[in-house]
Short mmCIF file of C-alpha atoms and ligand atoms in Angstrom, two decimals:
data_model
loop_
_atom_site.label_atom_id
_atom_site.label_comp_id
_atom_site.label_asym_id
_atom_site.label_seq_id
_atom_site.Cartn_x
_atom_site.Cartn_y
_atom_site.Cartn_z
CA MET A 381 -0.29 -0.11 -0.15
CA LYS A 382 1.28 3.41 -0.77
CA THR A 383 1.68 6.27 1.89
CA CYS A 384 0.62 9.95 2.15
CA LEU A 385 1.52 12.19 4.53
CA ILE A 386 -0.80 15.09 4.44
CA VAL A 387 0.18 18.19 5.33
CA ASP A 388 -2.70 20.93 6.26
CA ASP A 389 -3.48 23.29 9.55
CA SER A 390 -7.13 22.53 8.65
CA LYS A 391 -9.03 19.88 10.22
CA VAL A 392 -11.42 19.13 8.07
CA ILE A 393 -9.39 19.56 4.94
CA ARG A 394 -7.39 17.02 6.56
CA MET A 395 -10.55 14.46 7.08
CA VAL A 396 -11.91 15.23 3.60
CA ALA A 397 -8.42 14.29 1.82
CA ARG A 398 -8.18 11.81 3.91
CA LYS A 399 -11.69 9.91 3.10
CA ILE A 400 -10.70 10.44 -0.72
CA LEU A 401 -6.91 8.39 -0.02
CA HIS A 402 -8.45 5.83 1.43
CA GLU A 403 -10.58 5.43 -0.82
CA LEU A 404 -7.72 5.74 -3.62
CA ASP A 405 -5.94 2.76 -1.63
CA PHE A 406 -3.49 4.78 0.79
CA GLU A 407 -2.42 4.81 3.89
CA THR A 408 -2.52 8.11 5.36
CA ASP A 409 -0.62 9.65 8.35
CA GLU A 410 -1.15 13.57 9.27
CA ALA A 411 1.00 16.87 10.35
CA VAL A 412 -0.43 20.66 10.91
CA ASN A 413 2.60 22.47 9.54
CA GLY A 414 5.09 22.19 7.98
CA LYS A 415 7.65 21.40 11.01
CA ASP A 416 5.45 18.83 12.10
CA ALA A 417 5.29 17.30 8.60
CA LEU A 418 9.69 17.62 8.55
CA GLU A 419 10.03 15.97 11.63
CA TYR A 420 8.05 12.87 10.30
CA CYS A 421 9.97 13.15 7.22
CA THR A 422 13.34 12.98 9.07
CA LYS A 423 12.10 9.38 10.47
CA SER A 424 10.19 8.11 7.56
CA LEU A 425 9.46 9.32 3.98
CA PRO A 426 5.99 8.52 2.82
CA ASP A 427 5.54 8.13 -1.08
CA ALA A 428 3.52 10.98 -1.75
CA ILE A 429 2.78 14.44 0.15
CA LEU A 430 -0.33 16.77 -0.36
CA LEU A 431 0.62 19.83 0.77
CA ASP A 432 -0.69 23.45 2.01
CA TRP A 433 0.76 26.59 1.66
CA ASN A 434 -0.31 28.79 3.94
CA MET A 435 0.52 26.93 7.53
CA PRO A 436 1.49 28.61 10.98
CA VAL A 437 5.24 28.01 12.23
CA MET A 438 6.13 26.37 8.97
CA ASP A 439 4.45 27.08 5.72
CA GLY A 440 4.53 24.72 2.26
CA MET A 441 6.82 26.10 0.81
CA GLU A 442 9.20 26.10 3.43
CA PHE A 443 8.89 22.45 3.85
CA LEU A 444 9.13 21.63 0.46
CA LEU A 445 12.89 23.12 0.29
CA ALA A 446 13.35 21.89 3.36
CA LEU A 447 12.40 18.30 2.44
CA ARG A 448 14.32 18.29 -0.79
CA GLN A 449 17.45 18.80 1.14
CA LEU A 450 17.15 15.59 3.88
CA PRO A 451 18.98 12.33 2.26
CA ASP A 452 16.31 10.67 -0.25
CA GLY A 453 14.14 14.37 0.55
CA GLU A 454 14.10 14.05 -3.70
CA GLN A 455 11.76 10.86 -3.43
CA PRO A 456 8.54 11.38 -2.06
CA VAL A 457 6.04 13.01 -4.36
CA VAL A 458 4.66 16.38 -3.53
CA ILE A 459 1.43 17.65 -4.74
CA PHE A 460 0.68 20.88 -3.04
CA CYS A 461 -3.34 21.43 -2.28
CA THR A 462 -3.88 25.26 -1.52
CA THR A 463 -6.06 28.25 -2.06
CA GLU A 464 -3.45 29.84 -3.71
CA ASN A 465 -4.79 30.55 -7.45
CA ASP A 466 -1.81 32.31 -9.04
CA MET A 467 0.47 31.87 -11.50
CA GLU A 468 3.43 33.37 -9.67
CA HIS A 469 2.86 30.39 -7.00
CA ILE A 470 2.14 28.06 -9.05
CA GLN A 471 5.17 28.50 -11.04
CA ARG A 472 7.62 29.20 -7.85
CA ALA A 473 5.85 25.84 -6.37
CA ILE A 474 6.61 23.65 -9.69
CA GLU A 475 10.38 25.34 -9.97
CA SER A 476 10.87 24.48 -6.22
CA GLY A 477 10.55 20.90 -6.92
CA ALA A 478 6.63 20.41 -6.30
CA ASN A 479 5.28 17.48 -8.74
CA GLU A 480 1.89 18.78 -9.12
CA TYR A 481 -0.55 21.20 -8.09
CA ILE A 482 -3.89 21.36 -6.78
CA MET A 483 -5.87 24.71 -6.25
CA LYS A 484 -8.67 24.42 -3.74
CA PRO A 485 -11.75 23.53 -3.44
CA PHE A 486 -10.72 19.85 -4.85
CA ASP A 487 -12.81 17.04 -5.25
CA SER A 488 -12.13 13.30 -5.38
CA GLU A 489 -12.60 13.29 -9.14
CA ILE A 490 -9.75 16.23 -9.35
CA ILE A 491 -7.05 14.13 -6.75
CA GLN A 492 -7.61 10.95 -8.89
CA ALA A 493 -6.77 12.80 -11.67
CA LYS A 494 -3.52 14.38 -9.87
CA PHE A 495 -2.20 11.29 -8.65
CA THR A 496 -3.19 9.34 -11.34
CA GLN A 497 -0.51 12.12 -13.17
CA VAL A 498 2.23 11.24 -10.96
CA GLY A 499 2.18 7.79 -11.67
CA LEU A 500 0.74 7.41 -8.22
CA LEU A 501 -2.28 5.54 -9.20
CA MET B 27 -44.78 15.81 -21.96
CA SER B 28 -47.17 13.34 -23.79
CA PRO B 29 -45.64 9.92 -25.16
CA ASP B 30 -46.67 11.36 -28.85
CA ASP B 31 -44.47 14.49 -28.11
CA PHE B 32 -41.49 12.68 -26.72
CA GLU B 33 -41.53 10.43 -30.19
CA PHE B 34 -41.83 13.31 -32.43
CA THR B 35 -38.93 15.28 -30.24
CA SER B 36 -36.87 12.25 -30.65
CA GLU B 37 -37.05 11.24 -34.32
CA ILE B 38 -36.77 14.83 -35.60
CA LEU B 39 -33.07 14.33 -33.00
CA LYS B 40 -32.49 11.24 -34.55
CA GLU B 41 -32.50 12.69 -37.97
CA ARG B 42 -30.57 15.90 -37.03
CA SER B 43 -27.90 14.76 -35.48
CA GLY B 44 -27.86 10.97 -34.56
CA LEU B 45 -28.67 11.41 -31.30
CA VAL B 46 -31.17 8.45 -29.82
CA LEU B 47 -33.37 9.28 -27.14
CA THR B 48 -34.36 5.79 -25.32
CA THR B 49 -37.83 6.23 -23.15
CA ASN B 50 -36.28 6.28 -19.93
CA LYS B 51 -34.83 9.79 -21.03
CA MET B 52 -38.02 11.35 -21.40
CA TYR B 53 -36.56 13.72 -17.93
CA LEU B 54 -33.53 14.33 -19.58
CA LEU B 55 -35.32 15.47 -22.86
CA GLU B 56 -37.71 18.02 -20.59
CA SER B 57 -35.38 19.52 -18.51
CA ARG B 58 -32.78 20.73 -21.42
CA LEU B 59 -35.89 21.71 -23.07
CA LEU B 60 -37.44 23.84 -20.79
CA PRO B 61 -34.44 26.58 -21.26
CA VAL B 62 -35.13 26.47 -24.94
CA ALA B 63 -38.73 26.92 -24.73
CA ARG B 64 -38.40 29.90 -21.94
CA ASN B 65 -35.61 31.64 -24.36
CA GLN B 66 -38.05 32.08 -27.05
CA GLY B 67 -40.57 33.13 -24.48
CA ILE B 68 -42.50 30.17 -24.77
CA ASP B 69 -44.13 28.85 -21.39
CA SER B 70 -44.05 25.25 -21.41
CA ILE B 71 -42.76 22.20 -23.26
CA ASP B 72 -45.87 21.16 -24.64
CA ASP B 73 -46.23 24.74 -26.77
CA LEU B 74 -42.78 24.45 -27.72
CA VAL B 75 -43.23 21.12 -29.16
CA ALA B 76 -46.76 22.50 -31.08
CA GLU B 77 -45.00 25.26 -32.23
CA ILE B 78 -41.79 22.91 -33.81
CA ARG B 79 -44.91 20.92 -35.25
CA ARG B 80 -46.54 23.76 -36.85
CA LYS B 81 -43.52 25.87 -38.05
CA LYS B 82 -40.49 23.35 -38.60
CA ASP B 83 -38.51 26.44 -38.04
CA PRO B 84 -34.77 25.11 -38.71
CA ALA B 85 -32.91 27.68 -36.55
CA LEU B 86 -35.38 26.45 -33.23
CA ILE B 87 -34.80 22.66 -34.48
CA VAL B 88 -31.24 23.69 -34.32
CA LYS B 89 -31.74 25.03 -30.70
CA VAL B 90 -33.12 21.86 -29.69
CA THR B 91 -30.77 19.78 -30.90
CA GLU B 92 -27.89 21.84 -29.36
CA ALA B 93 -29.77 21.37 -26.06
CA MET B 94 -29.86 17.32 -26.29
CA THR B 95 -25.59 17.59 -27.12
CA THR B 96 -23.61 16.66 -24.18
CA ASN B 97 -20.54 18.72 -24.08
CA GLU B 98 -18.94 17.07 -21.07
CA SER B 99 -14.82 17.01 -21.96
CA PHE B 100 -11.74 17.40 -20.35
CA PHE B 101 -7.80 17.67 -21.10
CA PHE B 102 -5.85 15.04 -21.64
CA ARG B 103 -9.01 12.18 -21.29
CA ASP B 104 -8.16 9.30 -20.46
CA ASN B 105 -4.63 9.89 -20.91
CA HIS B 106 -3.38 6.90 -22.30
CA PRO B 107 -4.57 8.21 -25.87
CA PHE B 108 -2.67 10.74 -25.79
CA GLU B 109 0.80 8.88 -24.13
CA THR B 110 -0.25 6.14 -27.62
CA PHE B 111 -0.24 9.87 -29.55
CA THR B 112 2.83 11.21 -28.69
CA ASN B 113 4.81 8.12 -28.16
CA GLU B 114 3.90 5.67 -30.95
CA VAL B 115 1.72 7.67 -33.45
CA LEU B 116 3.21 10.78 -34.01
CA PRO B 117 7.21 9.47 -34.33
CA LYS B 118 5.65 7.15 -36.95
CA ILE B 119 3.96 10.34 -38.75
CA LEU B 120 7.10 12.47 -38.62
CA GLU B 121 9.23 9.19 -40.18
CA LYS B 122 6.37 8.19 -43.18
CA ARG B 123 5.75 12.20 -44.23
CA ALA B 124 9.46 12.96 -43.81
CA SER B 125 9.48 14.35 -47.86
CA GLN B 126 6.32 16.35 -47.52
CA LYS B 127 6.80 17.39 -43.57
CA SER B 128 2.79 17.63 -42.91
CA PHE B 129 0.32 16.07 -41.65
CA LYS B 130 -3.45 16.86 -40.05
CA ILE B 131 -5.29 16.17 -37.58
CA TRP B 132 -9.05 16.32 -37.41
CA CYS B 133 -11.08 16.14 -34.05
CA ALA B 134 -14.52 15.34 -35.21
CA ALA B 135 -16.40 16.12 -31.45
CA ALA B 136 -14.27 18.33 -30.36
CA SER B 137 -16.73 19.92 -27.86
CA SER B 138 -15.30 22.68 -25.49
CA GLY B 139 -11.98 22.26 -27.66
CA GLN B 140 -10.31 20.52 -24.81
CA GLU B 141 -9.40 17.50 -27.20
CA PRO B 142 -8.06 19.27 -30.07
CA TYR B 143 -6.18 21.72 -27.71
CA SER B 144 -4.75 18.90 -25.72
CA LEU B 145 -2.86 17.58 -28.74
CA ALA B 146 -1.98 21.06 -29.47
CA MET B 147 -0.13 20.85 -26.36
CA SER B 148 1.30 17.11 -27.32
CA ILE B 149 2.86 18.60 -30.60
CA LEU B 150 4.01 21.63 -28.94
CA GLU B 151 6.11 20.02 -26.65
CA GLN B 152 7.66 18.02 -29.34
CA GLU B 153 8.47 21.00 -31.29
CA ARG B 154 12.36 20.26 -31.63
CA LYS B 155 11.06 17.42 -34.26
CA LEU B 156 8.94 19.74 -35.90
CA SER B 157 10.79 22.48 -36.87
CA GLY B 158 9.61 22.75 -40.62
CA TRP B 159 7.08 21.27 -40.49
CA ARG B 160 3.06 22.24 -41.23
CA TYR B 161 0.60 20.55 -39.40
CA ASP B 162 -3.33 21.52 -39.05
CA ILE B 163 -5.95 20.26 -36.38
CA VAL B 164 -9.10 20.66 -37.11
CA GLY B 165 -11.81 20.55 -34.40
CA THR B 166 -15.68 19.97 -35.39
CA ASP B 167 -18.81 19.73 -33.67
CA ILE B 168 -22.52 20.27 -34.26
CA SER B 169 -23.18 22.66 -31.22
CA HIS B 170 -22.43 26.35 -32.41
CA ASP B 171 -22.57 26.85 -28.71
CA ILE B 172 -19.57 25.03 -27.83
CA LEU B 173 -17.86 25.89 -30.75
CA ALA B 174 -17.62 29.25 -29.89
CA LYS B 175 -16.54 28.27 -26.04
CA ALA B 176 -13.72 26.35 -27.95
CA LYS B 177 -12.59 28.96 -30.20
CA ALA B 178 -12.43 31.61 -26.92
CA GLY B 179 -10.24 28.60 -25.26
CA THR B 180 -10.80 29.67 -21.81
CA TYR B 181 -11.84 27.31 -19.03
CA SER B 182 -12.38 27.70 -15.13
CA GLN B 183 -10.15 26.40 -12.63
CA PHE B 184 -12.35 23.43 -12.48
CA GLU B 185 -11.98 22.24 -15.95
CA VAL B 186 -7.99 22.99 -16.42
CA GLN B 187 -7.31 20.64 -12.96
CA ARG B 188 -8.76 18.08 -14.38
CA GLY B 189 -6.40 15.68 -16.82
CA MET B 190 -4.27 19.08 -17.58
CA PRO B 191 -0.48 18.30 -15.93
CA THR B 192 -0.10 21.71 -13.96
CA THR B 193 3.58 22.17 -16.15
CA LEU B 194 1.90 22.58 -19.70
CA LEU B 195 -0.88 24.99 -17.32
CA VAL B 196 1.86 27.16 -16.41
CA LYS B 197 3.38 26.89 -19.72
CA TYR B 198 0.11 27.29 -22.23
CA PHE B 199 -1.68 29.16 -20.28
CA GLU B 200 -2.65 32.48 -18.90
CA LYS B 201 -4.79 33.82 -16.04
CA ASN B 202 -7.02 35.91 -16.57
CA ALA B 203 -9.25 37.29 -13.34
CA GLU B 204 -10.80 33.66 -12.34
CA GLN B 205 -10.58 32.31 -15.70
CA TRP B 206 -7.89 30.42 -17.46
CA GLU B 207 -7.09 31.71 -21.09
CA LEU B 208 -4.55 29.47 -23.25
CA LYS B 209 -2.27 31.24 -25.17
CA PRO B 210 -2.02 32.13 -28.65
CA GLU B 211 0.33 30.04 -29.44
CA VAL B 212 -2.08 27.04 -28.70
CA ARG B 213 -5.03 28.21 -29.87
CA LYS B 214 -3.91 29.14 -33.46
CA LEU B 215 -3.05 25.85 -33.87
CA VAL B 216 -6.70 24.84 -33.76
CA ASN B 217 -9.33 25.22 -36.92
CA PHE B 218 -12.52 24.75 -35.68
CA LYS B 219 -15.45 24.37 -38.02
CA TYR B 220 -19.35 23.51 -37.42
CA PHE B 221 -19.56 20.33 -39.13
CA ASN B 222 -22.30 17.33 -38.46
CA LEU B 223 -21.41 14.15 -37.95
CA LEU B 224 -24.44 12.32 -40.56
CA GLU B 225 -23.08 14.27 -43.52
CA ASN B 226 -20.31 13.48 -45.82
CA PRO B 227 -16.70 14.49 -44.56
CA GLY B 228 -15.54 15.01 -48.31
CA PRO B 229 -15.06 18.51 -47.81
CA LEU B 230 -12.84 18.73 -44.55
CA GLY B 231 -10.12 17.20 -46.34
CA ARG B 232 -7.88 14.45 -46.21
CA PHE B 233 -6.19 13.07 -42.47
CA ASP B 234 -3.66 11.23 -41.23
CA ILE B 235 -5.19 10.62 -37.88
CA VAL B 236 -8.62 11.23 -36.48
CA PHE B 237 -10.28 11.42 -33.04
CA CYS B 238 -13.31 10.60 -33.10
CA ARG B 239 -14.12 9.87 -29.20
CA ASN B 240 -17.00 9.71 -26.56
CA VAL B 241 -19.80 10.57 -29.22
CA LEU B 242 -20.73 7.11 -31.41
CA ILE B 243 -21.57 5.85 -28.16
CA TYR B 244 -25.09 8.09 -28.42
CA PHE B 245 -26.15 6.65 -31.59
CA ASP B 246 -27.25 3.26 -32.53
CA GLN B 247 -25.52 0.75 -34.11
CA GLN B 248 -26.76 1.58 -38.14
CA THR B 249 -25.23 5.26 -37.84
CA LYS B 250 -22.51 4.32 -35.76
CA GLY B 251 -21.28 2.37 -38.77
CA LYS B 252 -22.49 5.09 -41.48
CA VAL B 253 -19.98 7.71 -39.57
CA LEU B 254 -16.98 5.44 -39.29
CA ASP B 255 -16.98 4.40 -43.19
CA GLY B 256 -17.67 8.58 -43.86
CA ILE B 257 -14.59 8.66 -41.40
CA SER B 258 -13.00 6.10 -43.27
CA LYS B 259 -13.05 7.54 -47.02
CA ILE B 260 -11.55 11.04 -45.39
CA MET B 261 -8.37 9.49 -43.80
CA SER B 262 -5.41 8.68 -45.53
CA ASP B 263 -4.11 5.13 -46.34
CA ASP B 264 -1.98 4.69 -43.01
CA GLY B 265 -4.33 6.96 -41.48
CA VAL B 266 -4.77 6.33 -37.62
CA LEU B 267 -8.48 6.78 -35.91
CA PHE B 268 -9.26 6.83 -32.04
CA LEU B 269 -12.30 6.38 -30.32
CA GLY B 270 -13.75 6.84 -26.79
CA GLY B 271 -13.21 4.09 -23.85
CA ALA B 272 -16.78 2.82 -24.52
CA GLU B 273 -15.94 2.77 -27.79
CA THR B 274 -15.07 -0.10 -30.98
CA VAL B 275 -15.28 -0.58 -34.50
CA LEU B 276 -16.14 -4.27 -33.69
CA GLY B 277 -19.43 -5.61 -35.47
CA VAL B 278 -19.98 -1.76 -36.25
CA SER B 279 -17.72 -1.38 -39.63
CA ASP B 280 -15.42 -3.46 -41.05
CA ALA B 281 -13.34 -0.45 -42.69
CA PHE B 282 -11.19 -0.45 -39.52
CA LYS B 283 -9.12 -3.00 -37.76
CA ALA B 284 -7.75 -2.78 -34.17
CA ILE B 285 -3.69 -1.79 -33.93
CA PRO B 286 -2.39 -4.77 -31.84
CA GLY B 287 -1.34 -2.96 -28.49
CA GLN B 288 -2.57 0.28 -28.87
CA ARG B 289 -6.07 0.38 -26.87
CA GLY B 290 -9.12 2.06 -28.69
CA VAL B 291 -6.77 2.95 -32.06
CA TYR B 292 -7.71 1.57 -35.28
CA GLY B 293 -6.34 1.49 -38.69
CA LEU B 294 -7.78 0.79 -41.89
CA THR B 295 -8.48 -2.45 -42.79
CA ARG B 296 -7.88 -1.72 -46.88
CA ASN B 297 -4.08 -0.66 -45.77
CA GLY B 298 -3.91 -4.78 -45.39
C1 SAM C 236 -19.32 14.08 -24.86
S1 SAM C 236 -18.40 15.12 -26.11
C2 SAM C 236 -16.89 14.33 -26.75
C3 SAM C 236 -15.78 15.65 -26.45
C4 SAM C 236 -14.18 14.89 -26.60
N1 SAM C 236 -14.36 14.42 -27.54
C5 SAM C 236 -14.01 14.44 -25.63
O1 SAM C 236 -13.90 12.42 -25.99
O2 SAM C 236 -13.81 14.47 -23.85
C6 SAM C 236 -19.51 14.76 -27.71
C7 SAM C 236 -19.76 16.09 -28.74
O3 SAM C 236 -20.21 15.48 -29.26
C8 SAM C 236 -21.26 16.55 -30.76
N2 SAM C 236 -21.93 15.82 -31.54
C9 SAM C 236 -23.30 15.00 -31.21
N3 SAM C 236 -23.80 14.22 -32.31
C10 SAM C 236 -22.71 15.39 -33.05
C11 SAM C 236 -22.90 14.79 -34.60
N4 SAM C 236 -24.25 14.43 -35.39
N5 SAM C 236 -22.44 15.57 -35.30
C12 SAM C 236 -20.83 16.59 -34.92
N6 SAM C 236 -21.10 16.34 -33.24
C13 SAM C 236 -21.70 15.84 -32.77
C14 SAM C 236 -21.62 17.32 -29.23
O4 SAM C 236 -22.04 18.33 -29.22
C15 SAM C 236 -20.59 17.15 -28.31
O5 SAM C 236 -20.30 18.30 -28.32
#
């Protein structure tokens, strides 16, 4: 079973994402901000990370940059999932090593389409 | 709606567009016709059908037909046809047409444009191999309304997230307010036209690659066969046809045969 770490400070979003990912046969774990997620990743790397941008303590972009510096940190597929929906943010995310980008609001169809595109489904 | 009116309307629809309505589609017909009636300043569906019976106004019949089309589409729909296009079909075309350096693609049910534009982006991604080449993509549909949307090349956030890789979104789109607009370099590659698949496609020209996806499913066997035979006549001998996931030539037309190993892709029987 593939694993996905859901990183979002909103409990509701984490719950929605968890439900969708379970239906797609992913095992999930959750983190409430970038720092939390980074600690998780220093212990074990998931196959995929669904990543919010705006979060307290450490945001998604800081996390992504730090993750890619970890040993084997280039391995997890990182999919941003955020309300930032302007070209600049999307471009920066892709240039900084994100594999895909989901603009909120999302639904199971979009999650499935994006996870398929990056080869996880 | 009375059974008589239902039958009358579905007959017109079938004759005009090939679209077949089974009686369990009564609700669908009603829900799609009501806005047409309102638009004409007519109060009820009964009155709308009466008006059509009385005047047989072609413009009104066109509106009814358009209202009954299902236009759902998305970028890179089902993924694998576009992978096959890029990895198998396009390289072969480049090899076979090396002397004339040109090829033509037809999207026979282009709807709001996602399919031909996906092909245009796929080709642009291979641009290095295509310098000096001339290629045309023609997108046709029976619905004028949907063709207008296709030409505009403007999509909602929801539409661009279904199937489109973000790398292509950033490269080929511009954001305008909440809408995503395809850049002119992509738009100019596709030529949209009205065309009814029940007609003779001859005047459209000759094509090397045809996408006719997710439209045959709405037709009966006989119409499917007729449409496929028509398509076969305007394809170059070594041309290829892409059908939708729920569509096949099997038992419908002898003009095509499946290409082994390529799901949903067909070649011409006359090509041996
Ligand atoms: C579901 S869409 C398919 C779009 C695209 N090919 C895809 O696979 O995503 C079907 C389209 O076929 C068009 N259509 C239906 N009957 C037609 C006919 N007789 N001639 C041409 N187009 C037709 C409809 O207007 C509609 O836009």
